[in-house]
PDB file of C-alpha atoms in Angstrom:
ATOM      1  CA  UNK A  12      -0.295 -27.804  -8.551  1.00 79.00           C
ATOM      2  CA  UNK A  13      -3.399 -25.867  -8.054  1.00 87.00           C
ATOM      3  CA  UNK A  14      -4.862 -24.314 -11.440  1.00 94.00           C
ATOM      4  CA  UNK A  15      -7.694 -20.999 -10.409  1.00 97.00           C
ATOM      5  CA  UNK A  16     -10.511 -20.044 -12.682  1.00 97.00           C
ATOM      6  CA  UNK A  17     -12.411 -16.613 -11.603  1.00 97.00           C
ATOM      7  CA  UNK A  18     -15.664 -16.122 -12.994  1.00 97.00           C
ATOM      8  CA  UNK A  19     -18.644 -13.560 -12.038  1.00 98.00           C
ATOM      9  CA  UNK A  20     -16.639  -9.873 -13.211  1.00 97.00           C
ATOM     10  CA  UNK A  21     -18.541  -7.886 -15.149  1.00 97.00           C
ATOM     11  CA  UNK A  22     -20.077  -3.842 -15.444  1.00 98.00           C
ATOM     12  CA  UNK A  23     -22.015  -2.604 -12.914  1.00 98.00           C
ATOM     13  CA  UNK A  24     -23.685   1.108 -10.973  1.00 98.00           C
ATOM     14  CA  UNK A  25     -22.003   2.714  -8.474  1.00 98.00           C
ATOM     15  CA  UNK A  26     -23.411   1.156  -5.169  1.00 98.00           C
ATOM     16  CA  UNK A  27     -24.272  -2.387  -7.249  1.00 98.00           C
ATOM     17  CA  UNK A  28     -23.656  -5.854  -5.641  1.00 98.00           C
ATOM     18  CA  UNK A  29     -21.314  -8.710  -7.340  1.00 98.00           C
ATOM     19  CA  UNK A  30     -20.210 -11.917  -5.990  1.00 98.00           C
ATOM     20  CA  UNK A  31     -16.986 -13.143  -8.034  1.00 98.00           C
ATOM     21  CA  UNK A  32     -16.010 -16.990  -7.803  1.00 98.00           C
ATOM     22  CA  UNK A  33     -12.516 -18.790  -8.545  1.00 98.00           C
ATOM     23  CA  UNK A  34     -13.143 -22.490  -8.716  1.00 97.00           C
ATOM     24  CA  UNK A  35      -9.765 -23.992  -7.713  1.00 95.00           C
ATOM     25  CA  UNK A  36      -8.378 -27.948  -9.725  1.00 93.00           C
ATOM     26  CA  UNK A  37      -6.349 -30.137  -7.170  1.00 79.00           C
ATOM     27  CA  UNK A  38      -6.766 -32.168  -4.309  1.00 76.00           C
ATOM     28  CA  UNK A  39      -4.663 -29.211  -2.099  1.00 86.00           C
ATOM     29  CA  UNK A  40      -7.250 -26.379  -2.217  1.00 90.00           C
ATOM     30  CA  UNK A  41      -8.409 -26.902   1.979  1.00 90.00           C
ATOM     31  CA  UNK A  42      -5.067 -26.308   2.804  1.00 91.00           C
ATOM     32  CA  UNK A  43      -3.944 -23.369   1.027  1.00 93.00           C
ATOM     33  CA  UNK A  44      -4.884 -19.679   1.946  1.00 95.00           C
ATOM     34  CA  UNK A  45      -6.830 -18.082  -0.308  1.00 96.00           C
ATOM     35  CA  UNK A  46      -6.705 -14.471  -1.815  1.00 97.00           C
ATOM     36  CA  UNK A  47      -7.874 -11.867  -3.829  1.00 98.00           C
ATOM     37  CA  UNK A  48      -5.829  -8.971  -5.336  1.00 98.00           C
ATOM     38  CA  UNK A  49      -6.625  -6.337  -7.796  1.00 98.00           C
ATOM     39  CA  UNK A  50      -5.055  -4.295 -10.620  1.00 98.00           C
ATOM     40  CA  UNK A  51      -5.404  -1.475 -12.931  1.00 98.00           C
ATOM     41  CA  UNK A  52      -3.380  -0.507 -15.843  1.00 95.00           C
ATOM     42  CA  UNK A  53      -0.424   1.251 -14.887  1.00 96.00           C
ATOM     43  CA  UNK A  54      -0.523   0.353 -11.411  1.00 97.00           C
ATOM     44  CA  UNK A  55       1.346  -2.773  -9.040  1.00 97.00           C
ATOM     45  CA  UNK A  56      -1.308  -5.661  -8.557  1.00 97.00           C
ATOM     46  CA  UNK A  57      -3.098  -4.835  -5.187  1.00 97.00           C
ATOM     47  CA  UNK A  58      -4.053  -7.217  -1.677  1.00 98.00           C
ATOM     48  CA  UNK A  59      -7.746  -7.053  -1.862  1.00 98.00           C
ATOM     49  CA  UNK A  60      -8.822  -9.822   1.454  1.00 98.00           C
ATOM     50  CA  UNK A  61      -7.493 -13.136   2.389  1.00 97.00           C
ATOM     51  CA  UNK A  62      -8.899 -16.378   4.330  1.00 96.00           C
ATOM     52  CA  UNK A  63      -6.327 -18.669   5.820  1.00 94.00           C
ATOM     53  CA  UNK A  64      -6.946 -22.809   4.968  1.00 93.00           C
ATOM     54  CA  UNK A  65      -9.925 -23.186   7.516  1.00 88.00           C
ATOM     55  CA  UNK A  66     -11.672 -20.480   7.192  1.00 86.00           C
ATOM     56  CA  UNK A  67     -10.626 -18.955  10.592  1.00 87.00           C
ATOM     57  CA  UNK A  68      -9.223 -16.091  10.060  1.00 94.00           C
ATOM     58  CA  UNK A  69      -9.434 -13.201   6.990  1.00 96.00           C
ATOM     59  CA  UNK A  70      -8.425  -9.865   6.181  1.00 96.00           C
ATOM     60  CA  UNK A  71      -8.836  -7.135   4.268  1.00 97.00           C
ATOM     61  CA  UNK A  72      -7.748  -4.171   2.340  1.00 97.00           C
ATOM     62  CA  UNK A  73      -8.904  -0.887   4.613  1.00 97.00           C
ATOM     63  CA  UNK A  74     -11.025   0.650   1.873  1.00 97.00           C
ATOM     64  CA  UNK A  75     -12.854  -2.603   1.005  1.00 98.00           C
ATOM     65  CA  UNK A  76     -13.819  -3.600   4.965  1.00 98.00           C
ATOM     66  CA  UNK A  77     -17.301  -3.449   5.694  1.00 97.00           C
ATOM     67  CA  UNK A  78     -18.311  -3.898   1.977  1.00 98.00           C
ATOM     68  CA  UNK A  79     -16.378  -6.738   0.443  1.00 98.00           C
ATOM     69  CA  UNK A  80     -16.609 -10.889   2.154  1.00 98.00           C
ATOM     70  CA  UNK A  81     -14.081 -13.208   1.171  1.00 98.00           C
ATOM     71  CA  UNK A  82     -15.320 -16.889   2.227  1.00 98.00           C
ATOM     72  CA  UNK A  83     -14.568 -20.597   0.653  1.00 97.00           C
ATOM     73  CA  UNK A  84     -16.125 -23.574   0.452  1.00 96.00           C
ATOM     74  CA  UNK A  85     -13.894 -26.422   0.333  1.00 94.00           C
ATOM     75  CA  UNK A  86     -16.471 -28.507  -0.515  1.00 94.00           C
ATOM     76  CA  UNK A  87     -16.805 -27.032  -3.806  1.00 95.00           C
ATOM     77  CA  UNK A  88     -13.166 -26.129  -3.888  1.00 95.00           C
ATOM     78  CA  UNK A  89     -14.031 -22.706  -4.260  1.00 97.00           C
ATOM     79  CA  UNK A  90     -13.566 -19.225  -2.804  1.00 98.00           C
ATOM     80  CA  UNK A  91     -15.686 -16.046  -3.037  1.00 98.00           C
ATOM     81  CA  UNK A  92     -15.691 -12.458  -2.681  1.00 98.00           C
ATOM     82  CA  UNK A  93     -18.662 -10.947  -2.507  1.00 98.00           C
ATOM     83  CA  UNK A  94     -18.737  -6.934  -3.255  1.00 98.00           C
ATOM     84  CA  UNK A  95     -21.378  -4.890  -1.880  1.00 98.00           C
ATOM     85  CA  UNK A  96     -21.702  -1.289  -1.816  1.00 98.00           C
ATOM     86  CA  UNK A  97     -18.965  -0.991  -5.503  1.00 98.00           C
ATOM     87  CA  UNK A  98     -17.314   2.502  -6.306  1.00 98.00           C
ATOM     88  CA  UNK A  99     -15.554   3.587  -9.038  1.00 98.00           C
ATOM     89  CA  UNK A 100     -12.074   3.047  -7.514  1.00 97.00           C
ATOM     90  CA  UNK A 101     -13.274  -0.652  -7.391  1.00 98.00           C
ATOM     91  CA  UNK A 102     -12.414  -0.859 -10.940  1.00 98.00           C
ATOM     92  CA  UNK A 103      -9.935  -3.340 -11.604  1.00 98.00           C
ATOM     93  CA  UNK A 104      -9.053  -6.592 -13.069  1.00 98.00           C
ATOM     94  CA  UNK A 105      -9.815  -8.983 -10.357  1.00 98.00           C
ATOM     95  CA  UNK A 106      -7.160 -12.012  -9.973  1.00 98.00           C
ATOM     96  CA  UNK A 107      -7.976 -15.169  -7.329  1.00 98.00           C
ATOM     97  CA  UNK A 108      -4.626 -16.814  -5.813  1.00 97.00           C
ATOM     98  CA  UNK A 109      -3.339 -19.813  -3.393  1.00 96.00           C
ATOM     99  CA  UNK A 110      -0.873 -19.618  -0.774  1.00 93.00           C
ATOM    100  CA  UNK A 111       0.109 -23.095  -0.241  1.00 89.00           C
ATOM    101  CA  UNK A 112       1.496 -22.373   3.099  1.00 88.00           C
ATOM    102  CA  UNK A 113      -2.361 -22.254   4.505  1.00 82.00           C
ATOM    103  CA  UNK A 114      -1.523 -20.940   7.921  1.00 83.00           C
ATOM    104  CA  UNK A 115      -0.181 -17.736   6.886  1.00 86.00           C
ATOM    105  CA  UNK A 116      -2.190 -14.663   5.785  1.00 87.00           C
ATOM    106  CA  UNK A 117       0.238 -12.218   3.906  1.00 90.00           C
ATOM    107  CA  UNK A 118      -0.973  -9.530   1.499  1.00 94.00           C
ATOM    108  CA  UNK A 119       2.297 -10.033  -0.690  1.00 95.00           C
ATOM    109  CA  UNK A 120       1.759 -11.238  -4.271  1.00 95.00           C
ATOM    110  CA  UNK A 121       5.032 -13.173  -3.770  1.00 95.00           C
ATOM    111  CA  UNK A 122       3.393 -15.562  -1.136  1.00 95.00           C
ATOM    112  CA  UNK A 123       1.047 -16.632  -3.358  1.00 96.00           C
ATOM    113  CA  UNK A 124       2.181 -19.310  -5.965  1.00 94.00           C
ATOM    114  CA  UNK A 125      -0.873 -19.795  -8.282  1.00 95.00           C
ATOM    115  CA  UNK A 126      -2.930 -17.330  -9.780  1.00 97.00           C
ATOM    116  CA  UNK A 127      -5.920 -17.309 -12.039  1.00 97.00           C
ATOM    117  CA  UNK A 128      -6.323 -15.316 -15.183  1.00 97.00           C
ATOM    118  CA  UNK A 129      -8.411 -12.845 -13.583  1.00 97.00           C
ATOM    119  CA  UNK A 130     -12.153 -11.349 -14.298  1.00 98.00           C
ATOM    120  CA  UNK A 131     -12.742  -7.789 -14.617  1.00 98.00           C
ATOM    121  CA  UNK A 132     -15.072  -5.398 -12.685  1.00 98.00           C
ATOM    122  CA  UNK A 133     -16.272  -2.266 -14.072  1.00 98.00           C
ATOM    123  CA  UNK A 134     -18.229   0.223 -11.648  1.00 98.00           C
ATOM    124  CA  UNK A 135     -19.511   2.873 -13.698  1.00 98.00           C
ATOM    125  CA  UNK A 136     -20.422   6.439 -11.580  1.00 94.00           C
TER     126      UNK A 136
END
């Protein structure tokens, strides 16, 4: 059982910085891919990035590459995702999840089996 707090959301200018954090509970958190997704009212939950147990390899949704980071420290049994360069469009409730199967780097929501209640981000034009 791994339980996911996010924390860092908030409202912020068009072209603003934020780093969001999701401190994971359980002894399991090294081995489990990590990821972020995204929704808005009305919409299907959306892949945001992903880092596979290890940190090796990541990925990311096309219109967040080159501006968003996703990165853990299993140390701290936490994972971030830090947001540079924010647009409107990056308005969304932000939601961290674990994909106990930590080899595997799927943008499905059904892969991942614990989710966190989410933090949300507010880019104002």
């Amino acid at each position: 059982q791994v339980q996911l707090v996010e924390s860092g959301g908030g409202l912020v200018q068009a072209g603003d910085s934020l780093r969001l954090s999701c401190a994971a509970s359980g002894r399991t958190f090294s081995s489990n891919t990590m990821g972020w997704f995204r929704q808005v009212p009305g919409k299907e939950r959306e892949f945001v990035a992903c880092i596979s147990s290890g940190g090796g390899n990541t990925f990311y949704l096309d219109s967040v590459k080159g501006r968003f980071t996703i990165s853990r420290d299993d140390a701290k049994n936490t994972v971030y995702l830090q947001m540079n360069s924010l647009k409107p469009e990056d308005t969304a409730v932000y939601y961290c999840a674990a994909d106990p199967v930590g080899w595997r780097t799927g943008r499905a929501t059904s892969l991942y089996d614990y989710w966190g209640q989410g933090t949300q981000v507010t880019v104002s034009s």
